[in-house]
């Protein structure tokens, strides 16, 4: 068997999946959905990063349930979704490659042997073949919509582990936002109207330029309304949970879009 390297690469073989999966490229909705931690594939050349199957199925490798919710939401809203195929342990596509934790050597408390002692060229190959194609797709797609005069509202979908470093997290969903809180405040208001819902305002994380990339670059810098949503993983492990959350999000986002159009007609 002859194995051919992808041209100019060093990481993905020609027969390996693209890091970019696009669903509903021509979706009619103003909402544009992104899911950086959707997949948990490891490029063949990296083996299993020195981890066993158990760790490669845990939250450290991907955002459990997030892509399924995003797909359900994409279908319900007729919204374009871009999701990333490879594990966040290979390279974090929601973090600038120049940040130290772009390629983690320890995740929560688990050492990642395959990420220790990387040569700069190895790290660069991960950025060139996974991070940049994914992020460049978002840039090009949002540019095209802007040129066509189509409004875009960016929704970045993630999920979080219910227990982190031994500490339980009470929120069902977190609404993460930074400098531009137009959409976040509307959503927080709508979600807070449901009595049994525990909603985190910039919890369990806040958006920042070090631990986030998609929202600061494609939302804040472009000036379009945006929010990052974090759903607790135990709620979206089952298909029924994923479906229920897609439906819930559809309701909140549809309601939020009406208010955005009313309160910020020029968005
Ligand atoms: Zn995530």
PDB file of C-alpha atoms and ligand atoms in Angstrom:
ATOM      1  CA  UNK A   1       0.000   0.000   0.000  1.00  0.00           C
ATOM      2  CA  UNK A   2       1.260   3.446  -0.884  1.00  0.00           C
ATOM      3  CA  UNK A   3       0.429   6.196   1.544  1.00  0.00           C
ATOM      4  CA  UNK A   4       0.372   9.678   0.092  1.00  0.00           C
ATOM      5  CA  UNK A   5       0.690  12.722   2.280  1.00  0.00           C
ATOM      6  CA  UNK A   6      -1.653  15.630   1.836  1.00  0.00           C
ATOM      7  CA  UNK A   7       0.254  18.239  -0.180  1.00  0.00           C
ATOM      8  CA  UNK A   8       2.553  20.380   1.896  1.00  0.00           C
ATOM      9  CA  UNK A   9       1.238  18.879   5.059  1.00  0.00           C
ATOM     10  CA  UNK A  10       2.503  16.552   7.684  1.00  0.00           C
ATOM     11  CA  UNK A  11      -0.729  15.777   9.492  1.00  0.00           C
ATOM     12  CA  UNK A  12      -3.841  14.681   7.600  1.00  0.00           C
ATOM     13  CA  UNK A  13      -3.704  12.021   4.885  1.00  0.00           C
ATOM     14  CA  UNK A  14      -5.637  12.684   1.704  1.00  0.00           C
ATOM     15  CA  UNK A  15      -8.327  10.179   2.635  1.00  0.00           C
ATOM     16  CA  UNK A  16      -8.980  11.719   6.064  1.00  0.00           C
ATOM     17  CA  UNK A  17     -11.998  13.865   6.750  1.00  0.00           C
ATOM     18  CA  UNK A  18     -11.914  17.622   6.391  1.00  0.00           C
ATOM     19  CA  UNK A  19     -11.962  19.461   9.721  1.00  0.00           C
ATOM     20  CA  UNK A  20     -14.877  21.502   8.364  1.00  0.00           C
ATOM     21  CA  UNK A  21     -18.355  20.015   8.180  1.00  0.00           C
ATOM     22  CA  UNK A  22     -21.013  22.339   6.827  1.00  0.00           C
ATOM     23  CA  UNK A  23     -24.707  21.652   7.215  1.00  0.00           C
ATOM     24  CA  UNK A  24     -27.273  23.751   5.307  1.00  0.00           C
ATOM     25  CA  UNK A  25     -24.747  25.915   3.461  1.00  0.00           C
ATOM     26  CA  UNK A  26     -27.610  27.979   2.056  1.00  0.00           C
ATOM     27  CA  UNK A  27     -29.726  28.063   5.196  1.00  0.00           C
ATOM     28  CA  UNK A  28     -32.179  30.964   5.029  1.00  0.00           C
ATOM     29  CA  UNK A  29     -31.995  31.914   8.729  1.00  0.00           C
ATOM     30  CA  UNK A  30     -30.027  34.966   9.931  1.00  0.00           C
ATOM     31  CA  UNK A  31     -28.623  32.624  12.582  1.00  0.00           C
ATOM     32  CA  UNK A  32     -25.222  31.148  11.807  1.00  0.00           C
ATOM     33  CA  UNK A  33     -24.247  28.259  14.074  1.00  0.00           C
ATOM     34  CA  UNK A  34     -20.699  27.195  14.957  1.00  0.00           C
ATOM     35  CA  UNK A  35     -19.512  24.193  16.962  1.00  0.00           C
ATOM     36  CA  UNK A  36     -15.734  24.032  17.474  1.00  0.00           C
ATOM     37  CA  UNK A  37     -15.692  21.045  19.806  1.00  0.00           C
ATOM     38  CA  UNK A  38     -18.136  18.888  17.865  1.00  0.00           C
ATOM     39  CA  UNK A  39     -15.855  16.006  16.925  1.00  0.00           C
ATOM     40  CA  UNK A  40     -13.489  13.659  18.691  1.00  0.00           C
ATOM     41  CA  UNK A  41     -11.579  12.196  15.763  1.00  0.00           C
ATOM     42  CA  UNK A  42      -7.785  11.964  15.999  1.00  0.00           C
ATOM     43  CA  UNK A  43      -5.734  12.214  12.775  1.00  0.00           C
ATOM     44  CA  UNK A  44      -4.239   8.780  12.013  1.00  0.00           C
ATOM     45  CA  UNK A  45      -0.716  10.103  12.157  1.00  0.00           C
ATOM     46  CA  UNK A  46      -1.206  11.000  15.849  1.00  0.00           C
ATOM     47  CA  UNK A  47      -2.397   7.518  16.883  1.00  0.00           C
ATOM     48  CA  UNK A  48      -4.479   7.944  20.027  1.00  0.00           C
ATOM     49  CA  UNK A  49      -2.353  10.763  21.525  1.00  0.00           C
ATOM     50  CA  UNK A  50      -1.268   8.220  24.108  1.00  0.00           C
ATOM     51  CA  UNK A  51      -4.772   7.988  25.596  1.00  0.00           C
ATOM     52  CA  UNK A  52      -7.160   5.076  26.020  1.00  0.00           C
ATOM     53  CA  UNK A  53     -10.688   4.823  24.628  1.00  0.00           C
ATOM     54  CA  UNK A  54     -12.139   5.899  27.973  1.00  0.00           C
ATOM     55  CA  UNK A  55     -10.372   9.258  27.988  1.00  0.00           C
ATOM     56  CA  UNK A  56     -11.013   9.809  24.274  1.00  0.00           C
ATOM     57  CA  UNK A  57     -14.761   9.557  24.926  1.00  0.00           C
ATOM     58  CA  UNK A  58     -14.734  11.956  27.913  1.00  0.00           C
ATOM     59  CA  UNK A  59     -15.468  15.667  27.938  1.00  0.00           C
ATOM     60  CA  UNK A  60     -11.767  16.436  27.670  1.00  0.00           C
ATOM     61  CA  UNK A  61     -11.814  15.188  24.056  1.00  0.00           C
ATOM     62  CA  UNK A  62     -15.015  16.904  22.824  1.00  0.00           C
ATOM     63  CA  UNK A  63     -18.187  18.726  23.809  1.00  0.00           C
ATOM     64  CA  UNK A  64     -20.497  15.792  24.465  1.00  0.00           C
ATOM     65  CA  UNK A  65     -23.932  16.267  22.873  1.00  0.00           C
ATOM     66  CA  UNK A  66     -23.170  19.718  21.458  1.00  0.00           C
ATOM     67  CA  UNK A  67     -23.107  18.775  17.773  1.00  0.00           C
ATOM     68  CA  UNK A  68     -26.350  16.801  18.020  1.00  0.00           C
ATOM     69  CA  UNK A  69     -28.105  19.809  19.579  1.00  0.00           C
ATOM     70  CA  UNK A  70     -26.559  22.101  16.948  1.00  0.00           C
ATOM     71  CA  UNK A  71     -27.742  19.819  14.122  1.00  0.00           C
ATOM     72  CA  UNK A  72     -31.265  19.748  15.538  1.00  0.00           C
ATOM     73  CA  UNK A  73     -31.238  23.514  15.866  1.00  0.00           C
ATOM     74  CA  UNK A  74     -29.876  23.948  12.333  1.00  0.00           C
ATOM     75  CA  UNK A  75     -32.758  21.869  11.007  1.00  0.00           C
ATOM     76  CA  UNK A  76     -35.409  23.679  13.037  1.00  0.00           C
ATOM     77  CA  UNK A  77     -34.164  27.166  12.132  1.00  0.00           C
ATOM     78  CA  UNK A  78     -32.928  26.381   8.607  1.00  0.00           C
ATOM     79  CA  UNK A  79     -29.606  27.812   9.769  1.00  0.00           C
ATOM     80  CA  UNK A  80     -26.128  27.124   8.417  1.00  0.00           C
ATOM     81  CA  UNK A  81     -23.999  25.127  10.850  1.00  0.00           C
ATOM     82  CA  UNK A  82     -20.244  24.695  10.677  1.00  0.00           C
ATOM     83  CA  UNK A  83     -18.815  22.039  12.957  1.00  0.00           C
ATOM     84  CA  UNK A  84     -15.269  20.856  13.522  1.00  0.00           C
ATOM     85  CA  UNK A  85     -14.418  17.191  13.068  1.00  0.00           C
ATOM     86  CA  UNK A  86     -11.279  16.641  15.143  1.00  0.00           C
ATOM     87  CA  UNK A  87     -10.816  16.409  18.897  1.00  0.00           C
ATOM     88  CA  UNK A  88     -10.090  19.569  20.842  1.00  0.00           C
ATOM     89  CA  UNK A  89      -7.097  17.642  22.203  1.00  0.00           C
ATOM     90  CA  UNK A  90      -5.459  17.781  18.745  1.00  0.00           C
ATOM     91  CA  UNK A  91      -5.836  21.551  18.646  1.00  0.00           C
ATOM     92  CA  UNK A  92      -8.477  23.776  20.223  1.00  0.00           C
ATOM     93  CA  UNK A  93     -10.328  25.491  17.381  1.00  0.00           C
ATOM     94  CA  UNK A  94     -11.795  28.051  19.779  1.00  0.00           C
ATOM     95  CA  UNK A  95      -8.392  29.349  20.886  1.00  0.00           C
ATOM     96  CA  UNK A  96      -5.764  31.339  19.038  1.00  0.00           C
ATOM     97  CA  UNK A  97      -2.928  28.969  18.025  1.00  0.00           C
ATOM     98  CA  UNK A  98      -0.434  31.361  19.648  1.00  0.00           C
ATOM     99  CA  UNK A  99      -2.014  30.772  23.081  1.00  0.00           C
ATOM    100  CA  UNK A 100      -0.208  28.222  25.229  1.00  0.00           C
ATOM    101  CA  UNK A 101      -3.330  26.090  25.751  1.00  0.00           C
ATOM    102  CA  UNK A 102      -4.076  25.807  22.029  1.00  0.00           C
ATOM    103  CA  UNK A 103      -2.605  22.289  22.258  1.00  0.00           C
ATOM    104  CA  UNK A 104      -3.014  21.164  25.861  1.00  0.00           C
ATOM    105  CA  UNK A 105      -0.492  18.943  27.606  1.00  0.00           C
ATOM    106  CA  UNK A 106      -2.884  18.389  30.548  1.00  0.00           C
ATOM    107  CA  UNK A 107      -6.678  18.549  30.310  1.00  0.00           C
ATOM    108  CA  UNK A 108      -8.497  18.870  33.649  1.00  0.00           C
ATOM    109  CA  UNK A 109      -6.172  16.430  35.455  1.00  0.00           C
ATOM    110  CA  UNK A 110      -5.318  14.099  32.563  1.00  0.00           C
ATOM    111  CA  UNK A 111      -1.874  14.352  30.927  1.00  0.00           C
ATOM    112  CA  UNK A 112      -2.001  14.140  27.109  1.00  0.00           C
ATOM    113  CA  UNK A 113       1.208  12.267  26.224  1.00  0.00           C
ATOM    114  CA  UNK A 114       0.907  12.847  22.459  1.00  0.00           C
ATOM    115  CA  UNK A 115       1.021  16.594  23.018  1.00  0.00           C
ATOM    116  CA  UNK A 116       4.243  16.668  25.009  1.00  0.00           C
ATOM    117  CA  UNK A 117       7.450  17.951  23.423  1.00  0.00           C
ATOM    118  CA  UNK A 118       5.958  18.897  20.053  1.00  0.00           C
ATOM    119  CA  UNK A 119       8.257  20.409  17.471  1.00  0.00           C
ATOM    120  CA  UNK A 120       7.088  23.832  16.273  1.00  0.00           C
ATOM    121  CA  UNK A 121       6.468  22.309  12.821  1.00  0.00           C
ATOM    122  CA  UNK A 122       4.157  19.698  14.354  1.00  0.00           C
ATOM    123  CA  UNK A 123       2.121  22.334  16.155  1.00  0.00           C
ATOM    124  CA  UNK A 124       2.049  24.443  12.996  1.00  0.00           C
ATOM    125  CA  UNK A 125       0.730  21.500  10.950  1.00  0.00           C
ATOM    126  CA  UNK A 126      -2.190  21.128  13.374  1.00  0.00           C
ATOM    127  CA  UNK A 127      -2.967  24.821  13.082  1.00  0.00           C
ATOM    128  CA  UNK A 128      -2.537  24.861   9.287  1.00  0.00           C
ATOM    129  CA  UNK A 129      -4.629  21.783   8.627  1.00  0.00           C
ATOM    130  CA  UNK A 130      -7.332  21.979  11.290  1.00  0.00           C
ATOM    131  CA  UNK A 131      -7.629  25.362  13.028  1.00  0.00           C
ATOM    132  CA  UNK A 132      -7.163  27.645  10.007  1.00  0.00           C
ATOM    133  CA  UNK A 133      -9.387  25.784   7.511  1.00  0.00           C
ATOM    134  CA  UNK A 134     -12.180  25.778  10.096  1.00  0.00           C
ATOM    135  CA  UNK A 135     -11.849  29.427  11.081  1.00  0.00           C
ATOM    136  CA  UNK A 136     -11.166  30.567   7.493  1.00  0.00           C
ATOM    137  CA  UNK A 137     -14.389  28.919   6.391  1.00  0.00           C
ATOM    138  CA  UNK A 138     -16.346  30.960   8.941  1.00  0.00           C
ATOM    139  CA  UNK A 139     -14.648  34.170   7.789  1.00  0.00           C
ATOM    140  CA  UNK A 140     -15.360  33.489   4.117  1.00  0.00           C
ATOM    141  CA  UNK A 141     -18.942  32.432   4.741  1.00  0.00           C
ATOM    142  CA  UNK A 142     -19.777  35.473   6.882  1.00  0.00           C
ATOM    143  CA  UNK A 143     -18.018  37.733   4.345  1.00  0.00           C
ATOM    144  CA  UNK A 144     -20.222  36.342   1.564  1.00  0.00           C
ATOM    145  CA  UNK A 145     -23.370  36.918   3.592  1.00  0.00           C
ATOM    146  CA  UNK A 146     -22.279  40.460   4.395  1.00  0.00           C
ATOM    147  CA  UNK A 147     -21.531  41.201   0.721  1.00  0.00           C
ATOM    148  CA  UNK A 148     -24.966  39.866  -0.193  1.00  0.00           C
ATOM    149  CA  UNK A 149     -26.542  42.190   2.365  1.00  0.00           C
ATOM    150  CA  UNK A 150     -27.736  39.293   4.524  1.00  0.00           C
ATOM    151  CA  UNK A 151     -27.780  39.813   8.290  1.00  0.00           C
ATOM    152  CA  UNK A 152     -25.929  37.286  10.445  1.00  0.00           C
ATOM    153  CA  UNK A 153     -26.361  36.413  14.100  1.00  0.00           C
ATOM    154  CA  UNK A 154     -23.593  34.175  15.395  1.00  0.00           C
ATOM    155  CA  UNK A 155     -24.444  31.377  17.845  1.00  0.00           C
ATOM    156  CA  UNK A 156     -21.458  29.376  19.110  1.00  0.00           C
ATOM    157  CA  UNK A 157     -22.598  26.095  20.659  1.00  0.00           C
ATOM    158  CA  UNK A 158     -20.678  24.242  23.358  1.00  0.00           C
ATOM    159  CA  UNK A 159     -21.332  21.886  26.263  1.00  0.00           C
ATOM    160  CA  UNK A 160     -19.700  21.639  29.687  1.00  0.00           C
ATOM    161  CA  UNK A 161     -19.035  18.798  32.084  1.00  0.00           C
ATOM    162  CA  UNK A 162     -21.398  18.722  35.106  1.00  0.00           C
ATOM    163  CA  UNK A 163     -18.467  18.226  37.513  1.00  0.00           C
ATOM    164  CA  UNK A 164     -15.111  19.960  37.011  1.00  0.00           C
ATOM    165  CA  UNK A 165     -12.138  19.361  39.322  1.00  0.00           C
ATOM    166  CA  UNK A 166     -14.588  17.635  41.678  1.00  0.00           C
ATOM    167  CA  UNK A 167     -16.927  20.614  41.869  1.00  0.00           C
ATOM    168  CA  UNK A 168     -20.562  20.247  40.703  1.00  0.00           C
ATOM    169  CA  UNK A 169     -21.903  22.948  38.411  1.00  0.00           C
ATOM    170  CA  UNK A 170     -25.523  23.974  38.976  1.00  0.00           C
ATOM    171  CA  UNK A 171     -26.334  25.725  35.696  1.00  0.00           C
ATOM    172  CA  UNK A 172     -28.398  24.031  33.000  1.00  0.00           C
ATOM    173  CA  UNK A 173     -27.153  26.469  30.406  1.00  0.00           C
ATOM    174  CA  UNK A 174     -24.615  29.278  30.328  1.00  0.00           C
ATOM    175  CA  UNK A 175     -24.942  32.425  28.219  1.00  0.00           C
ATOM    176  CA  UNK A 176     -21.454  33.750  27.492  1.00  0.00           C
ATOM    177  CA  UNK A 177     -20.785  37.215  26.187  1.00  0.00           C
ATOM    178  CA  UNK A 178     -18.162  39.934  26.206  1.00  0.00           C
ATOM    179  CA  UNK A 179     -18.129  43.514  25.004  1.00  0.00           C
ATOM    180  CA  UNK A 180     -21.358  43.289  22.966  1.00  0.00           C
ATOM    181  CA  UNK A 181     -24.184  41.914  25.123  1.00  0.00           C
ATOM    182  CA  UNK A 182     -27.167  42.834  22.912  1.00  0.00           C
ATOM    183  CA  UNK A 183     -28.250  39.273  22.215  1.00  0.00           C
ATOM    184  CA  UNK A 184     -27.035  37.832  25.533  1.00  0.00           C
ATOM    185  CA  UNK A 185     -29.214  40.154  27.596  1.00  0.00           C
ATOM    186  CA  UNK A 186     -32.304  39.339  25.546  1.00  0.00           C
ATOM    187  CA  UNK A 187     -31.650  35.603  25.860  1.00  0.00           C
ATOM    188  CA  UNK A 188     -30.956  35.831  29.596  1.00  0.00           C
ATOM    189  CA  UNK A 189     -34.285  37.596  29.995  1.00  0.00           C
ATOM    190  CA  UNK A 190     -36.172  34.969  27.986  1.00  0.00           C
ATOM    191  CA  UNK A 191     -34.462  32.026  29.699  1.00  0.00           C
ATOM    192  CA  UNK A 192     -34.947  33.549  33.153  1.00  0.00           C
ATOM    193  CA  UNK A 193     -38.686  33.569  32.485  1.00  0.00           C
ATOM    194  CA  UNK A 194     -38.695  29.787  32.866  1.00  0.00           C
ATOM    195  CA  UNK A 195     -38.814  29.221  36.603  1.00  0.00           C
ATOM    196  CA  UNK A 196     -37.003  25.885  36.776  1.00  0.00           C
ATOM    197  CA  UNK A 197     -34.139  26.872  34.496  1.00  0.00           C
ATOM    198  CA  UNK A 198     -30.782  27.606  36.155  1.00  0.00           C
ATOM    199  CA  UNK A 199     -29.084  29.997  33.736  1.00  0.00           C
ATOM    200  CA  UNK A 200     -25.480  31.144  34.040  1.00  0.00           C
ATOM    201  CA  UNK A 201     -24.660  34.712  33.031  1.00  0.00           C
ATOM    202  CA  UNK A 202     -21.059  34.312  31.883  1.00  0.00           C
ATOM    203  CA  UNK A 203     -20.984  31.036  33.818  1.00  0.00           C
ATOM    204  CA  UNK A 204     -19.337  28.532  33.885  1.00  0.00           C
ATOM    205  CA  UNK A 205     -17.024  30.690  31.748  1.00  0.00           C
ATOM    206  CA  UNK A 206     -16.858  34.221  30.444  1.00  0.00           C
ATOM    207  CA  UNK A 207     -15.837  35.111  26.916  1.00  0.00           C
ATOM    208  CA  UNK A 208     -12.304  36.403  26.642  1.00  0.00           C
ATOM    209  CA  UNK A 209      -9.664  36.816  23.975  1.00  0.00           C
ATOM    210  CA  UNK A 210      -7.429  34.089  25.374  1.00  0.00           C
ATOM    211  CA  UNK A 211      -9.824  31.212  25.976  1.00  0.00           C
ATOM    212  CA  UNK A 212     -12.120  32.055  23.062  1.00  0.00           C
ATOM    213  CA  UNK A 213     -11.611  32.823  19.412  1.00  0.00           C
ATOM    214  CA  UNK A 214     -14.851  32.455  17.464  1.00  0.00           C
ATOM    215  CA  UNK A 215     -16.902  35.016  19.419  1.00  0.00           C
ATOM    216  CA  UNK A 216     -14.168  37.698  19.728  1.00  0.00           C
ATOM    217  CA  UNK A 217     -13.101  37.414  16.086  1.00  0.00           C
ATOM    218  CA  UNK A 218     -16.303  36.676  14.162  1.00  0.00           C
ATOM    219  CA  UNK A 219     -18.792  38.283  16.542  1.00  0.00           C
ATOM    220  CA  UNK A 220     -17.159  41.218  18.308  1.00  0.00           C
ATOM    221  CA  UNK A 221     -14.698  42.325  15.620  1.00  0.00           C
ATOM    222  CA  UNK A 222     -17.289  41.974  12.844  1.00  0.00           C
ATOM    223  CA  UNK A 223     -19.863  43.768  14.959  1.00  0.00           C
ATOM    224  CA  UNK A 224     -22.680  41.252  14.492  1.00  0.00           C
ATOM    225  CA  UNK A 225     -24.933  40.107  17.364  1.00  0.00           C
ATOM    226  CA  UNK A 226     -23.582  36.945  18.938  1.00  0.00           C
ATOM    227  CA  UNK A 227     -23.584  34.681  21.934  1.00  0.00           C
ATOM    228  CA  UNK A 228     -21.772  31.586  23.095  1.00  0.00           C
ATOM    229  CA  UNK A 229     -24.028  28.949  24.638  1.00  0.00           C
ATOM    230  CA  UNK A 230     -22.788  26.246  27.007  1.00  0.00           C
ATOM    231  CA  UNK A 231     -25.215  23.411  27.798  1.00  0.00           C
ATOM    232  CA  UNK A 232     -24.557  20.994  30.661  1.00  0.00           C
ATOM    233  CA  UNK A 233     -23.594  17.637  29.210  1.00  0.00           C
ATOM    234  CA  UNK A 234     -25.728  15.345  31.342  1.00  0.00           C
ATOM    235  CA  UNK A 235     -28.827  17.061  29.910  1.00  0.00           C
ATOM    236  CA  UNK A 236     -27.887  16.312  26.291  1.00  0.00           C
ATOM    237  CA  UNK A 237     -26.369  12.842  26.392  1.00  0.00           C
ATOM    238  CA  UNK A 238     -29.552  11.123  25.177  1.00  0.00           C
ATOM    239  CA  UNK A 239     -31.280  11.724  21.859  1.00  0.00           C
ATOM    240  CA  UNK A 240     -34.390  12.777  23.741  1.00  0.00           C
ATOM    241  CA  UNK A 241     -32.381  15.382  25.662  1.00  0.00           C
ATOM    242  CA  UNK A 242     -30.709  16.649  22.503  1.00  0.00           C
ATOM    243  CA  UNK A 243     -34.080  17.000  20.786  1.00  0.00           C
ATOM    244  CA  UNK A 244     -35.629  18.743  23.791  1.00  0.00           C
ATOM    245  CA  UNK A 245     -32.774  21.259  23.978  1.00  0.00           C
ATOM    246  CA  UNK A 246     -32.817  21.924  20.241  1.00  0.00           C
ATOM    247  CA  UNK A 247     -36.531  22.693  20.553  1.00  0.00           C
ATOM    248  CA  UNK A 248     -36.003  24.898  23.600  1.00  0.00           C
ATOM    249  CA  UNK A 249     -33.198  26.831  21.906  1.00  0.00           C
ATOM    250  CA  UNK A 250     -35.288  27.277  18.777  1.00  0.00           C
ATOM    251  CA  UNK A 251     -37.983  28.944  20.888  1.00  0.00           C
ATOM    252  CA  UNK A 252     -35.570  31.246  22.733  1.00  0.00           C
ATOM    253  CA  UNK A 253     -33.630  32.212  19.619  1.00  0.00           C
ATOM    254  CA  UNK A 254     -36.742  32.871  17.566  1.00  0.00           C
ATOM    255  CA  UNK A 255     -38.068  35.085  20.349  1.00  0.00           C
ATOM    256  CA  UNK A 256     -34.703  36.813  20.696  1.00  0.00           C
ATOM    257  CA  UNK A 257     -34.530  37.552  16.969  1.00  0.00           C
ATOM    258  CA  UNK A 258     -37.878  39.351  17.138  1.00  0.00           C
ATOM    259  CA  UNK A 259     -36.613  41.534  19.983  1.00  0.00           C
ATOM    260  CA  UNK A 260     -33.289  42.163  18.251  1.00  0.00           C
ATOM    261  CA  UNK A 261     -35.127  43.376  15.160  1.00  0.00           C
ATOM    262  CA  UNK A 262     -37.334  45.589  17.306  1.00  0.00           C
ATOM    263  CA  UNK A 263     -34.623  47.034  19.572  1.00  0.00           C
ATOM    264  CA  UNK A 264     -31.695  47.126  17.112  1.00  0.00           C
ATOM    265  CA  UNK A 265     -33.254  47.519  13.647  1.00  0.00           C
ATOM    266  CA  UNK A 266     -29.850  48.121  12.053  1.00  0.00           C
ATOM    267  CA  UNK A 267     -28.143  44.990  13.250  1.00  0.00           C
TER     268      UNK A 267
HETATM  269 ZN1  LIG B   1     -16.546  23.734  23.880  1.00  0.00          ZN
END
